[in-house]
Short mmCIF file of N, CA and C in Angstrom, two decimals:
data_model
loop_
_atom_site.label_atom_id
_atom_site.label_comp_id
_atom_site.label_asym_id
_atom_site.label_seq_id
_atom_site.Cartn_x
_atom_site.Cartn_y
_atom_site.Cartn_z
N MET A 1 38.64 -183.16 24.33
CA MET A 1 37.57 -183.44 25.28
C MET A 1 36.21 -183.16 24.67
N HIS A 2 36.09 -182.01 23.98
CA HIS A 2 34.83 -181.63 23.36
C HIS A 2 34.41 -182.66 22.30
N THR A 3 35.37 -183.13 21.50
CA THR A 3 35.08 -184.12 20.46
C THR A 3 34.61 -185.43 21.08
N ARG A 4 35.23 -185.83 22.18
CA ARG A 4 34.82 -187.06 22.85
C ARG A 4 33.37 -186.94 23.35
N ARG A 5 33.02 -185.80 23.90
CA ARG A 5 31.67 -185.59 24.40
C ARG A 5 30.66 -185.64 23.25
N LEU A 6 30.98 -184.99 22.13
CA LEU A 6 30.09 -185.02 20.96
C LEU A 6 29.93 -186.45 20.45
N ARG A 7 31.02 -187.19 20.41
CA ARG A 7 30.97 -188.57 19.96
C ARG A 7 30.08 -189.40 20.89
N THR A 8 30.21 -189.18 22.19
CA THR A 8 29.40 -189.90 23.17
C THR A 8 27.92 -189.58 22.98
N VAL A 9 27.60 -188.30 22.78
CA VAL A 9 26.21 -187.89 22.56
C VAL A 9 25.67 -188.54 21.29
N ALA A 10 26.48 -188.58 20.24
CA ALA A 10 26.05 -189.19 18.98
C ALA A 10 25.78 -190.69 19.15
N VAL A 11 26.63 -191.37 19.90
CA VAL A 11 26.44 -192.81 20.13
C VAL A 11 25.17 -193.05 20.93
N ILE A 12 24.94 -192.23 21.96
CA ILE A 12 23.72 -192.37 22.77
C ILE A 12 22.49 -192.12 21.91
N ALA A 13 22.53 -191.10 21.07
CA ALA A 13 21.40 -190.80 20.19
C ALA A 13 21.12 -191.96 19.24
N LEU A 14 22.18 -192.53 18.69
CA LEU A 14 22.02 -193.67 17.79
C LEU A 14 21.42 -194.86 18.53
N LEU A 15 21.87 -195.10 19.74
CA LEU A 15 21.29 -196.18 20.55
C LEU A 15 19.81 -195.95 20.81
N LEU A 16 19.46 -194.71 21.16
CA LEU A 16 18.05 -194.40 21.41
C LEU A 16 17.20 -194.63 20.17
N LEU A 17 17.72 -194.22 19.01
CA LEU A 17 16.98 -194.44 17.76
C LEU A 17 16.84 -195.93 17.47
N THR A 18 17.89 -196.69 17.72
CA THR A 18 17.86 -198.12 17.49
C THR A 18 16.83 -198.79 18.39
N VAL A 19 16.83 -198.43 19.66
CA VAL A 19 15.87 -198.99 20.61
C VAL A 19 14.45 -198.58 20.22
N ALA A 20 14.28 -197.28 19.87
CA ALA A 20 12.95 -196.80 19.48
C ALA A 20 12.46 -197.52 18.23
N ALA A 21 13.37 -197.77 17.29
CA ALA A 21 12.97 -198.45 16.06
C ALA A 21 12.62 -199.91 16.32
N ALA A 22 13.25 -200.51 17.33
CA ALA A 22 13.00 -201.92 17.62
C ALA A 22 11.67 -202.12 18.34
N GLU A 23 11.24 -201.13 19.09
CA GLU A 23 9.97 -201.24 19.80
C GLU A 23 8.83 -200.96 18.84
N PRO A 24 7.76 -201.72 18.95
CA PRO A 24 6.60 -201.40 18.11
C PRO A 24 5.98 -200.09 18.57
N PRO A 25 5.36 -199.36 17.65
CA PRO A 25 4.73 -198.10 18.05
C PRO A 25 3.53 -198.38 18.97
N PRO A 26 3.13 -197.38 19.75
CA PRO A 26 1.95 -197.57 20.58
C PRO A 26 0.73 -197.84 19.70
N ARG A 27 -0.28 -198.47 20.29
CA ARG A 27 -1.48 -198.83 19.53
C ARG A 27 -2.71 -198.19 20.16
N PRO A 28 -3.76 -198.00 19.36
CA PRO A 28 -5.02 -197.54 19.94
C PRO A 28 -5.42 -198.47 21.08
N GLY A 29 -5.83 -197.88 22.17
CA GLY A 29 -6.23 -198.66 23.32
C GLY A 29 -5.14 -198.83 24.36
N ASP A 30 -3.86 -198.56 23.98
CA ASP A 30 -2.79 -198.61 24.97
C ASP A 30 -3.03 -197.53 26.02
N GLU A 31 -2.61 -197.79 27.23
CA GLU A 31 -2.80 -196.84 28.32
C GLU A 31 -2.09 -195.51 28.03
N GLY A 32 -2.79 -194.40 28.26
CA GLY A 32 -2.21 -193.08 28.11
C GLY A 32 -2.05 -192.61 26.68
N VAL A 33 -2.64 -193.31 25.73
CA VAL A 33 -2.48 -192.99 24.31
C VAL A 33 -3.81 -192.50 23.74
N PHE A 34 -3.75 -191.42 22.97
CA PHE A 34 -4.91 -190.94 22.23
C PHE A 34 -4.86 -191.55 20.84
N TYR A 35 -6.01 -191.68 20.21
CA TYR A 35 -6.02 -192.11 18.82
C TYR A 35 -7.28 -191.59 18.15
N GLY A 36 -7.16 -191.37 16.84
CA GLY A 36 -8.29 -190.90 16.07
C GLY A 36 -7.85 -190.42 14.71
N PRO A 37 -8.82 -190.10 13.87
CA PRO A 37 -8.50 -189.67 12.51
C PRO A 37 -8.02 -188.22 12.47
N LEU A 38 -7.25 -187.93 11.45
CA LEU A 38 -6.82 -186.56 11.18
C LEU A 38 -8.02 -185.72 10.78
N VAL A 39 -8.15 -184.54 11.36
CA VAL A 39 -9.17 -183.58 10.94
C VAL A 39 -8.55 -182.62 9.95
N ARG A 40 -7.40 -182.03 10.35
CA ARG A 40 -6.67 -181.14 9.45
C ARG A 40 -5.27 -180.90 9.97
N VAL A 41 -4.41 -180.47 9.08
CA VAL A 41 -3.05 -180.09 9.44
C VAL A 41 -3.02 -178.57 9.46
N LYS A 42 -2.52 -178.00 10.55
CA LYS A 42 -2.47 -176.55 10.68
C LYS A 42 -1.20 -175.97 10.06
N ASP A 43 -0.08 -176.65 10.31
CA ASP A 43 1.21 -176.25 9.74
C ASP A 43 2.14 -177.46 9.82
N GLY A 44 3.43 -177.26 9.66
CA GLY A 44 4.35 -178.38 9.60
C GLY A 44 4.60 -179.12 10.90
N ASP A 45 4.11 -178.58 12.02
CA ASP A 45 4.32 -179.27 13.29
C ASP A 45 3.09 -179.28 14.19
N SER A 46 1.92 -178.97 13.64
CA SER A 46 0.70 -179.05 14.45
C SER A 46 -0.48 -179.50 13.59
N LEU A 47 -1.39 -180.21 14.26
CA LEU A 47 -2.53 -180.77 13.56
C LEU A 47 -3.71 -180.89 14.50
N VAL A 48 -4.85 -181.19 13.93
CA VAL A 48 -6.07 -181.43 14.68
C VAL A 48 -6.50 -182.86 14.37
N ALA A 49 -6.78 -183.63 15.43
CA ALA A 49 -7.28 -184.99 15.27
C ALA A 49 -8.54 -185.13 16.11
N LYS A 50 -9.42 -186.02 15.69
CA LYS A 50 -10.66 -186.26 16.43
C LYS A 50 -10.43 -187.44 17.37
N VAL A 51 -10.51 -187.15 18.66
CA VAL A 51 -10.31 -188.16 19.70
C VAL A 51 -11.62 -188.31 20.45
N GLN A 52 -12.19 -189.49 20.40
CA GLN A 52 -13.48 -189.79 21.03
C GLN A 52 -14.53 -188.74 20.67
N GLY A 53 -14.56 -188.39 19.39
CA GLY A 53 -15.56 -187.47 18.87
C GLY A 53 -15.25 -186.00 19.06
N VAL A 54 -14.13 -185.66 19.68
CA VAL A 54 -13.78 -184.26 19.94
C VAL A 54 -12.53 -183.89 19.14
N ALA A 55 -12.62 -182.78 18.39
CA ALA A 55 -11.46 -182.29 17.65
C ALA A 55 -10.50 -181.63 18.63
N MET A 56 -9.27 -182.14 18.66
CA MET A 56 -8.26 -181.63 19.59
C MET A 56 -7.03 -181.14 18.83
N ASP A 57 -6.42 -180.06 19.36
CA ASP A 57 -5.19 -179.51 18.78
C ASP A 57 -3.98 -180.23 19.37
N PHE A 58 -3.05 -180.60 18.49
CA PHE A 58 -1.83 -181.29 18.90
C PHE A 58 -0.62 -180.60 18.28
N ARG A 59 0.48 -180.63 19.01
CA ARG A 59 1.76 -180.09 18.55
C ARG A 59 2.77 -181.23 18.62
N LEU A 60 3.51 -181.45 17.53
CA LEU A 60 4.51 -182.52 17.50
C LEU A 60 5.66 -182.20 18.46
N ALA A 61 6.01 -183.16 19.28
CA ALA A 61 7.10 -183.00 20.25
C ALA A 61 8.45 -183.02 19.54
N ASP A 62 9.38 -182.27 20.07
CA ASP A 62 10.81 -182.30 19.69
C ASP A 62 11.11 -181.73 18.31
N VAL A 63 10.13 -181.13 17.64
CA VAL A 63 10.38 -180.57 16.31
C VAL A 63 9.81 -179.16 16.22
N ASP A 64 10.35 -178.36 15.31
CA ASP A 64 9.83 -177.03 15.02
C ASP A 64 9.93 -176.81 13.52
N ALA A 65 8.78 -176.71 12.88
CA ALA A 65 8.73 -176.52 11.43
C ALA A 65 8.66 -175.03 11.09
N PRO A 66 9.05 -174.68 9.87
CA PRO A 66 8.95 -173.28 9.46
C PRO A 66 7.51 -172.77 9.60
N GLU A 67 7.39 -171.51 9.97
CA GLU A 67 6.07 -170.88 10.02
C GLU A 67 5.51 -170.81 8.60
N LEU A 68 4.20 -170.74 8.47
CA LEU A 68 3.58 -170.77 7.15
C LEU A 68 4.03 -169.61 6.26
N ASP A 69 4.39 -168.46 6.85
CA ASP A 69 4.79 -167.30 6.06
C ASP A 69 6.30 -167.20 5.87
N GLN A 70 7.04 -168.24 6.23
CA GLN A 70 8.47 -168.21 5.99
C GLN A 70 8.83 -169.25 4.94
N PRO A 71 10.03 -169.14 4.34
CA PRO A 71 10.42 -170.11 3.32
C PRO A 71 10.26 -171.54 3.83
N TYR A 72 9.68 -172.38 3.01
CA TYR A 72 9.40 -173.80 3.21
C TYR A 72 8.24 -174.08 4.16
N GLY A 73 7.57 -173.05 4.66
CA GLY A 73 6.45 -173.25 5.58
C GLY A 73 5.28 -174.00 4.95
N GLN A 74 4.88 -173.62 3.76
CA GLN A 74 3.76 -174.29 3.08
C GLN A 74 4.14 -175.72 2.69
N GLN A 75 5.38 -175.92 2.25
CA GLN A 75 5.82 -177.26 1.89
C GLN A 75 5.84 -178.17 3.12
N ALA A 76 6.28 -177.64 4.27
CA ALA A 76 6.30 -178.45 5.50
C ALA A 76 4.89 -178.87 5.88
N LYS A 77 3.94 -177.97 5.72
CA LYS A 77 2.54 -178.30 6.00
C LYS A 77 2.07 -179.44 5.09
N ARG A 78 2.41 -179.34 3.80
CA ARG A 78 2.01 -180.40 2.85
C ARG A 78 2.68 -181.73 3.20
N GLU A 79 3.94 -181.69 3.63
CA GLU A 79 4.64 -182.92 4.03
C GLU A 79 3.92 -183.59 5.20
N LEU A 80 3.58 -182.80 6.22
CA LEU A 80 2.90 -183.38 7.37
C LEU A 80 1.52 -183.91 6.97
N MET A 81 0.84 -183.21 6.09
CA MET A 81 -0.47 -183.68 5.62
C MET A 81 -0.34 -185.04 4.93
N ALA A 82 0.67 -185.17 4.08
CA ALA A 82 0.88 -186.45 3.39
C ALA A 82 1.20 -187.57 4.39
N LEU A 83 1.95 -187.25 5.42
CA LEU A 83 2.32 -188.25 6.43
C LEU A 83 1.15 -188.64 7.33
N ALA A 84 0.26 -187.69 7.63
CA ALA A 84 -0.78 -187.92 8.63
C ALA A 84 -2.08 -188.47 8.06
N GLN A 85 -2.26 -188.43 6.75
CA GLN A 85 -3.50 -188.92 6.15
C GLN A 85 -3.53 -190.44 6.13
N GLY A 86 -4.75 -190.97 6.12
CA GLY A 86 -4.89 -192.41 5.97
C GLY A 86 -5.44 -193.07 7.21
N GLN A 87 -4.59 -193.78 7.92
CA GLN A 87 -5.02 -194.54 9.09
C GLN A 87 -5.30 -193.61 10.27
N GLN A 88 -5.81 -194.22 11.33
CA GLN A 88 -5.98 -193.45 12.56
C GLN A 88 -4.61 -193.08 13.11
N LEU A 89 -4.50 -191.86 13.60
CA LEU A 89 -3.27 -191.45 14.23
C LEU A 89 -3.22 -191.98 15.66
N VAL A 90 -2.05 -192.33 16.10
CA VAL A 90 -1.83 -192.73 17.49
C VAL A 90 -0.93 -191.65 18.08
N LEU A 91 -1.40 -191.03 19.16
CA LEU A 91 -0.73 -189.86 19.72
C LEU A 91 -0.36 -190.13 21.19
N MET A 92 0.92 -190.04 21.49
CA MET A 92 1.38 -190.25 22.85
C MET A 92 1.72 -188.88 23.46
N PRO A 93 0.89 -188.41 24.40
CA PRO A 93 1.11 -187.07 24.98
C PRO A 93 2.31 -187.03 25.91
N VAL A 94 3.02 -185.88 25.87
CA VAL A 94 4.15 -185.67 26.77
C VAL A 94 4.05 -184.37 27.54
N ASP A 95 3.19 -183.44 27.08
CA ASP A 95 3.13 -182.13 27.72
C ASP A 95 1.95 -181.35 27.14
N THR A 96 1.73 -180.16 27.68
CA THR A 96 0.79 -179.19 27.11
C THR A 96 1.58 -177.91 26.92
N ASP A 97 1.46 -177.29 25.74
CA ASP A 97 2.23 -176.06 25.50
C ASP A 97 1.46 -174.84 25.99
N ARG A 98 2.08 -173.69 25.87
CA ARG A 98 1.47 -172.45 26.39
C ARG A 98 0.22 -172.03 25.64
N TYR A 99 -0.04 -172.64 24.50
CA TYR A 99 -1.25 -172.35 23.73
C TYR A 99 -2.36 -173.36 24.01
N GLY A 100 -2.11 -174.27 24.92
CA GLY A 100 -3.11 -175.27 25.30
C GLY A 100 -3.13 -176.50 24.41
N ARG A 101 -2.19 -176.60 23.48
CA ARG A 101 -2.12 -177.78 22.63
C ARG A 101 -1.43 -178.91 23.38
N THR A 102 -1.88 -180.12 23.13
CA THR A 102 -1.23 -181.29 23.71
C THR A 102 0.00 -181.60 22.85
N VAL A 103 1.15 -181.66 23.48
CA VAL A 103 2.41 -181.96 22.79
C VAL A 103 2.55 -183.48 22.75
N VAL A 104 2.76 -184.02 21.53
CA VAL A 104 2.67 -185.46 21.34
C VAL A 104 3.76 -186.02 20.42
N HIS A 105 3.98 -187.31 20.59
CA HIS A 105 4.69 -188.12 19.60
C HIS A 105 3.57 -188.79 18.81
N VAL A 106 3.68 -188.78 17.47
CA VAL A 106 2.58 -189.23 16.62
C VAL A 106 3.03 -190.34 15.68
N TRP A 107 2.18 -191.36 15.55
CA TRP A 107 2.40 -192.44 14.59
C TRP A 107 1.20 -192.55 13.68
N ASN A 108 1.46 -192.86 12.43
CA ASN A 108 0.44 -193.23 11.46
C ASN A 108 0.85 -194.62 10.99
N GLY A 109 0.19 -195.63 11.51
CA GLY A 109 0.65 -197.00 11.27
C GLY A 109 1.97 -197.18 11.99
N THR A 110 3.01 -197.58 11.25
CA THR A 110 4.33 -197.75 11.87
C THR A 110 5.24 -196.55 11.64
N THR A 111 4.73 -195.52 10.98
CA THR A 111 5.54 -194.33 10.68
C THR A 111 5.48 -193.35 11.86
N TYR A 112 6.63 -193.06 12.41
CA TYR A 112 6.76 -192.08 13.50
C TYR A 112 6.90 -190.71 12.86
N LEU A 113 5.81 -189.93 12.88
CA LEU A 113 5.75 -188.67 12.16
C LEU A 113 6.77 -187.64 12.62
N ASN A 114 7.03 -187.56 13.91
CA ASN A 114 7.98 -186.56 14.42
C ASN A 114 9.34 -186.75 13.75
N ALA A 115 9.81 -187.98 13.69
CA ALA A 115 11.11 -188.25 13.06
C ALA A 115 11.03 -188.10 11.55
N GLU A 116 9.94 -188.53 10.96
CA GLU A 116 9.83 -188.52 9.49
C GLU A 116 9.78 -187.10 8.94
N ILE A 117 9.12 -186.18 9.65
CA ILE A 117 9.07 -184.79 9.15
C ILE A 117 10.48 -184.18 9.20
N VAL A 118 11.26 -184.53 10.21
CA VAL A 118 12.64 -184.06 10.29
C VAL A 118 13.49 -184.74 9.22
N ARG A 119 13.31 -186.04 9.02
CA ARG A 119 14.07 -186.79 8.01
C ARG A 119 13.85 -186.23 6.61
N ARG A 120 12.63 -185.79 6.34
CA ARG A 120 12.31 -185.22 5.02
C ARG A 120 12.76 -183.77 4.87
N GLY A 121 13.28 -183.19 5.94
CA GLY A 121 13.72 -181.80 5.88
C GLY A 121 12.57 -180.82 6.03
N GLY A 122 11.50 -181.23 6.68
CA GLY A 122 10.35 -180.35 6.89
C GLY A 122 10.36 -179.64 8.22
N ALA A 123 11.32 -179.96 9.10
CA ALA A 123 11.36 -179.34 10.42
C ALA A 123 12.75 -179.48 11.01
N TRP A 124 13.02 -178.64 11.98
CA TRP A 124 14.25 -178.70 12.77
C TRP A 124 14.00 -179.59 13.98
N PHE A 125 15.04 -180.22 14.47
CA PHE A 125 15.03 -180.85 15.78
C PHE A 125 15.05 -179.69 16.77
N TYR A 126 14.07 -179.62 17.66
CA TYR A 126 13.88 -178.46 18.55
C TYR A 126 14.53 -178.74 19.90
N THR A 127 15.82 -178.47 19.98
CA THR A 127 16.60 -178.82 21.16
C THR A 127 16.11 -178.16 22.44
N GLU A 128 15.55 -176.95 22.33
CA GLU A 128 15.12 -176.24 23.54
C GLU A 128 14.05 -177.00 24.33
N PHE A 129 13.17 -177.70 23.61
CA PHE A 129 12.08 -178.40 24.29
C PHE A 129 12.16 -179.92 24.19
N ALA A 130 13.17 -180.43 23.52
CA ALA A 130 13.29 -181.87 23.33
C ALA A 130 13.62 -182.56 24.65
N ARG A 131 13.10 -183.75 24.80
CA ARG A 131 13.35 -184.53 26.01
C ARG A 131 14.50 -185.54 25.81
N GLY A 132 15.15 -185.46 24.69
CA GLY A 132 16.27 -186.35 24.40
C GLY A 132 16.83 -186.01 23.04
N PRO A 133 17.99 -186.54 22.71
CA PRO A 133 18.68 -186.19 21.46
C PRO A 133 18.33 -187.08 20.27
N ALA A 134 17.30 -187.89 20.37
CA ALA A 134 17.03 -188.91 19.36
C ALA A 134 16.90 -188.37 17.94
N LEU A 135 16.39 -187.16 17.75
CA LEU A 135 16.20 -186.64 16.40
C LEU A 135 17.38 -185.83 15.88
N TYR A 136 18.40 -185.67 16.70
CA TYR A 136 19.57 -184.90 16.29
C TYR A 136 20.21 -185.50 15.04
N ASP A 137 20.49 -186.78 15.07
CA ASP A 137 21.13 -187.43 13.92
C ASP A 137 20.23 -187.45 12.70
N VAL A 138 18.93 -187.53 12.92
CA VAL A 138 17.98 -187.50 11.81
C VAL A 138 18.09 -186.16 11.09
N GLU A 139 18.15 -185.07 11.86
CA GLU A 139 18.31 -183.75 11.25
C GLU A 139 19.66 -183.64 10.53
N GLN A 140 20.72 -184.14 11.15
CA GLN A 140 22.04 -184.05 10.53
C GLN A 140 22.07 -184.77 9.18
N GLU A 141 21.40 -185.90 9.10
CA GLU A 141 21.34 -186.63 7.83
C GLU A 141 20.57 -185.83 6.78
N ALA A 142 19.44 -185.23 7.18
CA ALA A 142 18.65 -184.41 6.25
C ALA A 142 19.47 -183.23 5.75
N ARG A 143 20.22 -182.62 6.65
CA ARG A 143 21.09 -181.49 6.25
C ARG A 143 22.13 -181.95 5.23
N LYS A 144 22.79 -183.06 5.55
CA LYS A 144 23.86 -183.59 4.68
C LYS A 144 23.32 -183.92 3.29
N GLU A 145 22.13 -184.51 3.26
CA GLU A 145 21.51 -184.91 1.99
C GLU A 145 20.76 -183.77 1.31
N LYS A 146 20.71 -182.60 1.96
CA LYS A 146 20.02 -181.41 1.44
C LYS A 146 18.56 -181.71 1.10
N ARG A 147 17.89 -182.38 2.05
CA ARG A 147 16.47 -182.68 1.87
C ARG A 147 15.63 -181.51 2.36
N GLY A 148 14.52 -181.29 1.67
CA GLY A 148 13.55 -180.30 2.11
C GLY A 148 14.14 -178.91 2.27
N LEU A 149 13.93 -178.32 3.45
CA LEU A 149 14.39 -176.95 3.68
C LEU A 149 15.90 -176.83 3.61
N TRP A 150 16.62 -177.93 3.74
CA TRP A 150 18.08 -177.87 3.70
C TRP A 150 18.59 -177.66 2.28
N ALA A 151 17.70 -177.74 1.28
CA ALA A 151 18.08 -177.43 -0.10
C ALA A 151 17.94 -175.93 -0.39
N LEU A 152 17.32 -175.20 0.54
CA LEU A 152 17.15 -173.76 0.35
C LEU A 152 18.50 -173.05 0.48
N PRO A 153 18.61 -171.86 -0.14
CA PRO A 153 19.83 -171.07 0.09
C PRO A 153 19.96 -170.77 1.59
N LEU A 154 21.16 -170.65 2.07
CA LEU A 154 21.43 -170.44 3.49
C LEU A 154 20.63 -169.26 4.06
N LYS A 155 20.51 -168.18 3.30
CA LYS A 155 19.80 -166.99 3.78
C LYS A 155 18.32 -167.27 4.05
N ASP A 156 17.75 -168.31 3.44
CA ASP A 156 16.34 -168.64 3.62
C ASP A 156 16.11 -169.69 4.71
N ARG A 157 17.18 -170.24 5.26
CA ARG A 157 17.06 -171.27 6.31
C ARG A 157 17.10 -170.61 7.69
N ILE A 158 16.03 -169.93 8.02
CA ILE A 158 15.95 -169.24 9.31
C ILE A 158 15.16 -170.12 10.27
N GLU A 159 15.75 -170.41 11.41
CA GLU A 159 15.06 -171.23 12.39
C GLU A 159 13.73 -170.58 12.76
N PRO A 160 12.67 -171.38 12.90
CA PRO A 160 11.36 -170.82 13.20
C PRO A 160 11.34 -169.98 14.48
N TRP A 161 12.10 -170.38 15.49
CA TRP A 161 12.12 -169.61 16.73
C TRP A 161 12.76 -168.24 16.51
N GLU A 162 13.71 -168.15 15.59
CA GLU A 162 14.30 -166.86 15.23
C GLU A 162 13.32 -166.04 14.40
N TRP A 163 12.63 -166.70 13.47
CA TRP A 163 11.63 -166.03 12.63
C TRP A 163 10.54 -165.39 13.51
N ARG A 164 10.05 -166.15 14.49
CA ARG A 164 9.01 -165.63 15.38
C ARG A 164 9.53 -164.46 16.20
N LYS A 165 10.77 -164.57 16.66
CA LYS A 165 11.36 -163.49 17.45
C LYS A 165 11.45 -162.20 16.63
N ARG A 166 11.83 -162.30 15.37
CA ARG A 166 11.96 -161.13 14.49
C ARG A 166 10.60 -160.50 14.21
N LYS A 167 9.55 -161.30 14.20
CA LYS A 167 8.21 -160.79 13.86
C LYS A 167 7.48 -160.17 15.05
N ARG A 168 7.95 -160.45 16.27
CA ARG A 168 7.29 -159.90 17.46
C ARG A 168 7.41 -158.39 17.46
N PRO A 169 6.33 -157.73 17.84
CA PRO A 169 6.43 -156.26 17.95
C PRO A 169 7.40 -155.88 19.07
N ARG A 170 8.19 -154.87 18.81
CA ARG A 170 9.16 -154.42 19.81
C ARG A 170 8.50 -153.38 20.71
N ASN A 171 8.68 -153.53 22.00
CA ASN A 171 8.09 -152.58 22.97
C ASN A 171 9.11 -151.56 23.42
#
């Protein structure tokens, strides 16, 4: 029964990726979409873009990259910087996080950055906050191919949410 359920989830995720890949990415001027140039990348899953002349903080939806002070954190930041430079970013907001950042799906041209950072092994699929399983298979492929952080020794592959929990002061 458990295997059947996993297989069903995998098929649904593949369908969602196929549908998402078939649809063109949102464009500047589309309703509910922000767009503007990259100002800077803060880490592997957050950046600042200038939207209508205002620098705004954004957090990539459905992913969690290593913190800057943990293994692969600096590399993840560089990966996102390479992906986000160039054209105007197109940002589709889905939420606001507890730090006031707008949580977004981001495209640079036709490249969907949220999926690409996971595909390159620069971030985990963040199941706790994800609104669907679409990036699950992308992460599994990166793991299998040992891309990015998945090439690190097992002891260095600490989920960012666990890393943050360990660093919190204990009361």
